[in-house]
Amino acid sequence: LGLKGMFHCGYGQEVESYLTFKLMDDPTLDVADLLNDYFYSMYGPAGTPMKTIYVEMEKTYSDPAFRENTRARGAELAWAVLGTEARMSRWQRLLDQAKALAQSETHKARLAAFEHGTWSYMTRGRQNYVDRMKAPIPTVTVPRVAPAGGDAAKVNWDQAAALPGPWYERGGETPSKRVYSARAAHDGEYLYLELTDMVDTEKLHVSPLVAAYDDWEVFVAQQRALPYRQYLSGPTGLFAALSHGEVNFRTNVVMEDTGVTVVSDTSSGTKWITRMVMPLATVVPGGVKPGESLF
């Protein structure tokens, strides 16, 4: 193509960076030879099991065959489909083998760097997922109240059901530092959510894109998996909606005309109350009827 040079906006991890720099010097080099050069120069006698780990991880992540017949994304894809217990156990055995083969202090230190900088994140990530899947999922029966016609101000909130806690930080097991509460009700036509954040409202950060700072994000689905919808609202009542896995398996698809309305109230100065009104007929594809389950 007549290119005289190249620019990279960032690089991958150690192996990818090594290959990239080498191929920038000479694009005719053989990748298989470069991989051998990297792993045996880096880890000495431990090069074989370390190369095996890398090649198997790369194949697991990159081969479409490992993703067939699944709509899993995020942590579910990473640890229920790709980084399964069987694969992680095999890679742990290979790492243990490599550590046993390492002879020099330099090779041992490089193995320790991989274990600390890469492998520890993988093992912790999988354990977090396993713990999360074992955690009980709260459920609540949402009571039917007198018709409010989609007007949150007309809802008898005293009859609404409190959504059970506790609340956690970032999907983990650490209790949230902020104090939240929520209530839900329906009138056969609309689902009404009241979300309360006990906070100094002067300290709330507002984003023109809704989601960058303080906001509520409610995920709604017909099942505990894709597809689902994401309804977002900030302190000023700014609203957005996204679908995930609903349109050609795509995520973050902007939705228009959802029928969802939001009322945000920060007037007390000590708490931020958001009330979302969702039409039951369109809150999820095909809608949901009274008595049915909504996730």
Short mmCIF file of C-alpha atoms in Angstrom, two decimals:
data_model
loop_
_atom_site.label_atom_id
_atom_site.label_comp_id
_atom_site.label_asym_id
_atom_site.label_seq_id
_atom_site.Cartn_x
_atom_site.Cartn_y
_atom_site.Cartn_z
CA LEU A 1 0.00 0.00 0.00
CA GLY A 2 3.01 2.28 0.02
CA LEU A 3 2.83 3.08 3.72
CA LYS A 4 5.98 4.67 5.14
CA GLY A 5 5.11 4.46 8.82
CA MET A 6 2.35 3.95 11.35
CA PHE A 7 0.84 5.45 14.49
CA HIS A 8 -0.75 3.51 17.32
CA CYS A 9 -3.24 5.08 19.71
CA GLY A 10 -2.41 2.72 22.57
CA TYR A 11 -1.19 -0.86 22.72
CA GLY A 12 -2.32 -4.19 24.07
CA GLN A 13 -0.70 -6.07 26.91
CA GLU A 14 2.83 -7.44 27.05
CA VAL A 15 2.62 -10.11 24.34
CA GLU A 16 0.64 -7.94 21.94
CA SER A 17 2.99 -4.98 22.41
CA TYR A 18 6.04 -7.16 21.76
CA LEU A 19 4.56 -8.54 18.54
CA THR A 20 3.43 -5.10 17.40
CA PHE A 21 6.84 -3.48 17.89
CA LYS A 22 8.61 -6.34 16.14
CA LEU A 23 6.25 -6.26 13.18
CA MET A 24 6.62 -2.47 12.92
CA ASP A 25 10.34 -3.07 12.44
CA ASP A 26 9.82 -5.89 9.94
CA PRO A 27 6.29 -6.86 8.81
CA THR A 28 7.59 -10.03 7.14
CA LEU A 29 8.44 -11.71 10.44
CA ASP A 30 6.58 -14.91 11.29
CA VAL A 31 4.20 -14.55 14.24
CA ALA A 32 4.78 -18.13 15.40
CA ASP A 33 8.51 -17.45 15.61
CA LEU A 34 7.88 -14.21 17.49
CA LEU A 35 5.68 -15.99 20.02
CA ASN A 36 8.39 -18.57 20.64
CA ASP A 37 10.97 -15.81 20.97
CA TYR A 38 8.80 -13.96 23.47
CA PHE A 39 7.82 -16.84 25.74
CA TYR A 40 11.13 -18.68 25.86
CA SER A 41 13.15 -15.49 26.26
CA MET A 42 10.74 -14.19 28.88
CA TYR A 43 10.24 -17.32 30.96
CA GLY A 44 13.06 -19.71 30.02
CA PRO A 45 12.19 -23.33 30.94
CA ALA A 46 8.70 -22.16 31.91
CA GLY A 47 8.05 -20.90 28.38
CA THR A 48 6.05 -23.92 27.19
CA PRO A 49 3.25 -23.85 29.79
CA MET A 50 3.11 -20.04 29.65
CA LYS A 51 2.77 -20.09 25.87
CA THR A 52 0.08 -22.75 26.17
CA ILE A 53 -1.87 -20.57 28.60
CA TYR A 54 -1.66 -17.60 26.24
CA VAL A 55 -2.64 -19.50 23.10
CA GLU A 56 -5.57 -21.20 24.82
CA MET A 57 -6.83 -17.93 26.33
CA GLU A 58 -6.57 -16.19 22.97
CA LYS A 59 -8.47 -18.99 21.22
CA THR A 60 -11.14 -19.03 23.92
CA TYR A 61 -11.71 -15.30 23.65
CA SER A 62 -11.39 -14.95 19.86
CA ASP A 63 -12.89 -18.11 18.36
CA PRO A 64 -16.57 -17.52 17.44
CA ALA A 65 -17.25 -21.19 18.16
CA PHE A 66 -17.02 -20.50 21.89
CA ARG A 67 -19.74 -17.83 21.61
CA GLU A 68 -22.23 -19.73 19.49
CA ASN A 69 -25.74 -20.26 20.83
CA THR A 70 -25.36 -17.68 23.59
CA ARG A 71 -26.56 -14.13 24.06
CA ALA A 72 -24.50 -13.69 27.19
CA ARG A 73 -22.60 -10.43 27.64
CA GLY A 74 -20.29 -8.88 30.22
CA ALA A 75 -19.50 -10.90 33.32
CA GLU A 76 -21.84 -13.71 32.27
CA LEU A 77 -20.00 -14.14 28.97
CA ALA A 78 -16.59 -13.85 30.66
CA TRP A 79 -17.14 -16.40 33.42
CA ALA A 80 -20.13 -18.59 32.53
CA VAL A 81 -19.19 -19.12 28.87
CA LEU A 82 -15.48 -18.36 28.34
CA GLY A 83 -13.58 -18.42 31.63
CA THR A 84 -15.36 -21.50 32.94
CA GLU A 85 -14.33 -23.38 36.05
CA ALA A 86 -12.78 -26.13 33.93
CA ARG A 87 -10.69 -23.74 31.82
CA MET A 88 -9.59 -21.66 34.80
CA SER A 89 -8.55 -24.81 36.65
CA ARG A 90 -6.50 -26.00 33.66
CA TRP A 91 -4.75 -22.63 33.34
CA GLN A 92 -4.02 -22.63 37.06
CA ARG A 93 -2.38 -26.05 36.70
CA LEU A 94 -0.29 -24.77 33.79
CA LEU A 95 0.77 -21.72 35.80
CA ASP A 96 1.74 -23.95 38.73
CA GLN A 97 3.74 -26.09 36.30
CA ALA A 98 5.49 -22.99 34.97
CA LYS A 99 6.39 -21.85 38.49
CA ALA A 100 7.87 -25.26 39.21
CA LEU A 101 9.98 -25.13 36.03
CA ALA A 102 11.32 -21.60 36.54
CA GLN A 103 14.97 -21.66 37.66
CA SER A 104 16.43 -18.17 37.68
CA GLU A 105 15.25 -15.36 39.93
CA THR A 106 14.55 -13.31 36.81
CA HIS A 107 12.17 -15.90 35.36
CA LYS A 108 10.48 -16.31 38.75
CA ALA A 109 10.01 -12.56 39.04
CA ARG A 110 8.47 -12.39 35.56
CA LEU A 111 6.06 -15.19 36.45
CA ALA A 112 5.15 -13.33 39.62
CA ALA A 113 4.45 -10.21 37.54
CA PHE A 114 2.07 -12.17 35.28
CA GLU A 115 0.39 -13.76 38.28
CA HIS A 116 -0.09 -10.39 39.96
CA GLY A 117 -0.89 -8.23 36.93
CA THR A 118 -3.07 -10.60 34.89
CA TRP A 119 -3.98 -13.87 36.56
CA SER A 120 -5.05 -12.39 39.91
CA TYR A 121 -7.56 -10.14 38.12
CA MET A 122 -9.02 -13.14 36.30
CA THR A 123 -9.34 -15.29 39.41
CA ARG A 124 -10.85 -12.42 41.40
CA GLY A 125 -13.23 -11.58 38.56
CA ARG A 126 -14.47 -15.15 38.33
CA GLN A 127 -14.87 -15.44 42.11
CA ASN A 128 -16.86 -12.19 42.20
CA TYR A 129 -19.15 -13.61 39.52
CA VAL A 130 -19.59 -16.92 41.36
CA ASP A 131 -20.38 -15.12 44.62
CA ARG A 132 -22.83 -12.83 42.85
CA MET A 133 -24.67 -15.76 41.28
CA LYS A 134 -25.05 -17.39 44.70
CA ALA A 135 -26.51 -14.27 46.28
CA PRO A 136 -30.29 -14.34 46.84
CA ILE A 137 -32.35 -12.21 44.48
CA PRO A 138 -35.01 -10.14 46.26
CA THR A 139 -38.58 -10.33 44.97
CA VAL A 140 -41.65 -8.29 45.77
CA THR A 141 -45.33 -8.42 44.92
CA VAL A 142 -46.24 -5.04 43.48
CA PRO A 143 -49.68 -4.01 44.75
CA ARG A 144 -52.44 -2.67 42.56
CA VAL A 145 -53.62 0.81 43.56
CA ALA A 146 -56.44 3.04 42.40
CA PRO A 147 -56.09 4.26 38.80
CA ALA A 148 -53.78 7.27 38.54
CA GLY A 149 -53.81 7.63 34.77
CA GLY A 150 -50.04 7.81 34.54
CA ASP A 151 -49.83 10.76 36.94
CA ALA A 152 -47.28 10.00 39.68
CA ALA A 153 -48.77 12.74 41.88
CA LYS A 154 -52.10 10.91 42.03
CA VAL A 155 -50.63 7.59 43.21
CA ASN A 156 -51.36 6.55 46.79
CA TRP A 157 -47.72 5.89 47.62
CA ASP A 158 -48.62 4.72 51.13
CA GLN A 159 -50.01 1.59 49.49
CA ALA A 160 -46.90 0.99 47.39
CA ALA A 161 -44.56 -1.90 48.22
CA ALA A 162 -41.06 -1.16 49.44
CA LEU A 163 -38.41 -2.74 47.26
CA PRO A 164 -36.37 -4.94 49.57
CA GLY A 165 -32.74 -4.08 50.25
CA PRO A 166 -30.01 -4.01 51.16
CA TRP A 167 -28.23 -1.80 48.61
CA TYR A 168 -24.66 -2.53 47.54
CA GLU A 169 -21.72 -0.83 45.87
CA ARG A 170 -21.21 -1.71 42.20
CA GLY A 171 -22.91 -5.08 42.23
CA GLY A 172 -20.64 -6.46 44.95
CA GLU A 173 -21.15 -7.35 48.61
CA THR A 174 -19.97 -4.04 50.11
CA PRO A 175 -22.93 -2.10 51.55
CA SER A 176 -23.62 1.21 49.86
CA LYS A 177 -22.31 4.30 51.60
CA ARG A 178 -25.35 6.27 50.44
CA VAL A 179 -28.83 5.60 51.79
CA TYR A 180 -31.44 4.57 49.24
CA SER A 181 -35.03 3.39 49.28
CA ALA A 182 -37.60 2.55 46.63
CA ARG A 183 -41.31 1.78 46.30
CA ALA A 184 -43.40 0.28 43.52
CA ALA A 185 -47.08 0.14 42.61
CA HIS A 186 -49.26 -0.36 39.53
CA ASP A 187 -52.81 0.45 38.52
CA GLY A 188 -53.23 -2.13 35.76
CA GLU A 189 -52.07 0.36 33.14
CA TYR A 190 -48.84 1.83 34.52
CA LEU A 191 -45.98 0.71 36.73
CA TYR A 192 -44.99 3.42 39.20
CA LEU A 193 -41.52 3.54 40.79
CA GLU A 194 -40.44 5.93 43.51
CA LEU A 195 -36.67 6.08 44.04
CA THR A 196 -35.17 8.04 46.92
CA ASP A 197 -31.55 9.04 47.50
CA MET A 198 -30.88 10.62 50.92
CA VAL A 199 -28.28 13.14 49.83
CA ASP A 200 -27.34 16.80 49.98
CA THR A 201 -28.94 17.78 46.67
CA GLU A 202 -26.47 20.64 46.23
CA LYS A 203 -23.77 18.01 45.72
CA LEU A 204 -25.55 16.14 42.93
CA HIS A 205 -23.71 16.22 39.61
CA VAL A 206 -25.81 16.63 36.48
CA SER A 207 -24.70 15.33 33.09
CA PRO A 208 -26.15 16.44 29.75
CA LEU A 209 -25.84 12.78 28.74
CA VAL A 210 -27.75 11.63 31.86
CA ALA A 211 -25.49 8.74 32.78
CA ALA A 212 -22.04 10.16 33.45
CA TYR A 213 -22.63 11.30 37.06
CA ASP A 214 -25.58 11.05 39.48
CA ASP A 215 -28.49 9.20 37.90
CA TRP A 216 -30.92 6.36 38.36
CA GLU A 217 -30.68 3.50 35.88
CA VAL A 218 -33.51 0.97 35.94
CA PHE A 219 -33.03 -2.24 33.97
CA VAL A 220 -36.23 -4.05 33.00
CA ALA A 221 -36.69 -7.41 31.25
CA GLN A 222 -39.03 -10.34 30.76
CA GLN A 223 -36.29 -12.67 32.03
CA ARG A 224 -33.00 -12.44 33.91
CA ALA A 225 -30.99 -12.20 30.68
CA LEU A 226 -30.84 -10.37 27.39
CA PRO A 227 -32.80 -8.71 25.93
CA TYR A 228 -33.49 -5.94 28.44
CA ARG A 229 -34.18 -2.23 28.53
CA GLN A 230 -32.41 0.49 30.46
CA TYR A 231 -34.27 3.58 31.65
CA LEU A 232 -32.09 6.45 32.89
CA SER A 233 -32.92 9.71 34.65
CA GLY A 234 -30.85 12.44 36.27
CA PRO A 235 -31.51 15.04 39.00
CA THR A 236 -33.14 17.51 36.60
CA GLY A 237 -35.48 14.84 35.21
CA LEU A 238 -33.49 14.46 32.01
CA PHE A 239 -34.44 11.05 30.61
CA ALA A 240 -33.01 8.49 28.19
CA ALA A 241 -33.80 4.91 27.24
CA LEU A 242 -31.64 2.17 25.71
CA SER A 243 -32.36 -1.34 24.51
CA HIS A 244 -29.87 -4.20 24.82
CA GLY A 245 -30.04 -7.33 22.69
CA GLU A 246 -33.46 -6.41 21.33
CA VAL A 247 -32.45 -5.09 17.90
CA ASN A 248 -30.15 -7.47 15.99
CA PHE A 249 -28.46 -8.45 19.28
CA ARG A 250 -27.07 -4.90 19.58
CA THR A 251 -26.55 -3.14 22.90
CA ASN A 252 -26.99 0.54 23.77
CA VAL A 253 -29.60 1.18 21.09
CA VAL A 254 -31.29 4.54 21.76
CA MET A 255 -35.07 4.27 22.14
CA GLU A 256 -37.49 7.04 21.30
CA ASP A 257 -41.12 7.48 22.36
CA THR A 258 -41.07 4.90 25.14
CA GLY A 259 -44.03 6.47 26.91
CA VAL A 260 -42.02 6.51 30.14
CA THR A 261 -42.24 9.75 32.10
CA VAL A 262 -40.13 11.00 34.99
CA VAL A 263 -40.65 13.52 37.77
CA SER A 264 -37.53 14.53 39.72
CA ASP A 265 -37.73 16.45 43.01
CA THR A 266 -34.67 17.87 44.78
CA SER A 267 -36.52 20.72 46.51
CA SER A 268 -36.04 19.41 50.07
CA GLY A 269 -32.28 19.83 49.86
CA THR A 270 -31.75 16.61 51.84
CA LYS A 271 -33.16 13.96 49.51
CA TRP A 272 -33.60 13.37 45.81
CA ILE A 273 -36.89 11.72 44.87
CA THR A 274 -37.40 10.34 41.37
CA ARG A 275 -40.73 8.94 40.23
CA MET A 276 -40.78 6.90 37.03
CA VAL A 277 -44.04 6.03 35.28
CA MET A 278 -43.84 3.11 32.85
CA PRO A 279 -46.72 1.94 30.61
CA LEU A 280 -47.19 -1.78 31.25
CA ALA A 281 -48.06 -2.32 27.60
CA THR A 282 -44.66 -1.12 26.37
CA VAL A 283 -42.25 -1.30 29.32
CA VAL A 284 -40.82 -4.50 27.73
CA PRO A 285 -41.44 -6.01 24.27
CA GLY A 286 -44.96 -7.41 24.27
CA GLY A 287 -45.73 -5.68 27.55
CA VAL A 288 -46.54 -7.18 30.94
CA LYS A 289 -49.96 -7.82 32.46
CA PRO A 290 -51.00 -7.61 36.13
CA GLY A 291 -50.09 -10.88 37.84
CA GLU A 292 -47.15 -11.60 35.52
CA SER A 293 -43.49 -11.39 36.52
CA LEU A 294 -41.25 -8.51 35.56
CA PHE A 295 -37.52 -8.50 36.19
#
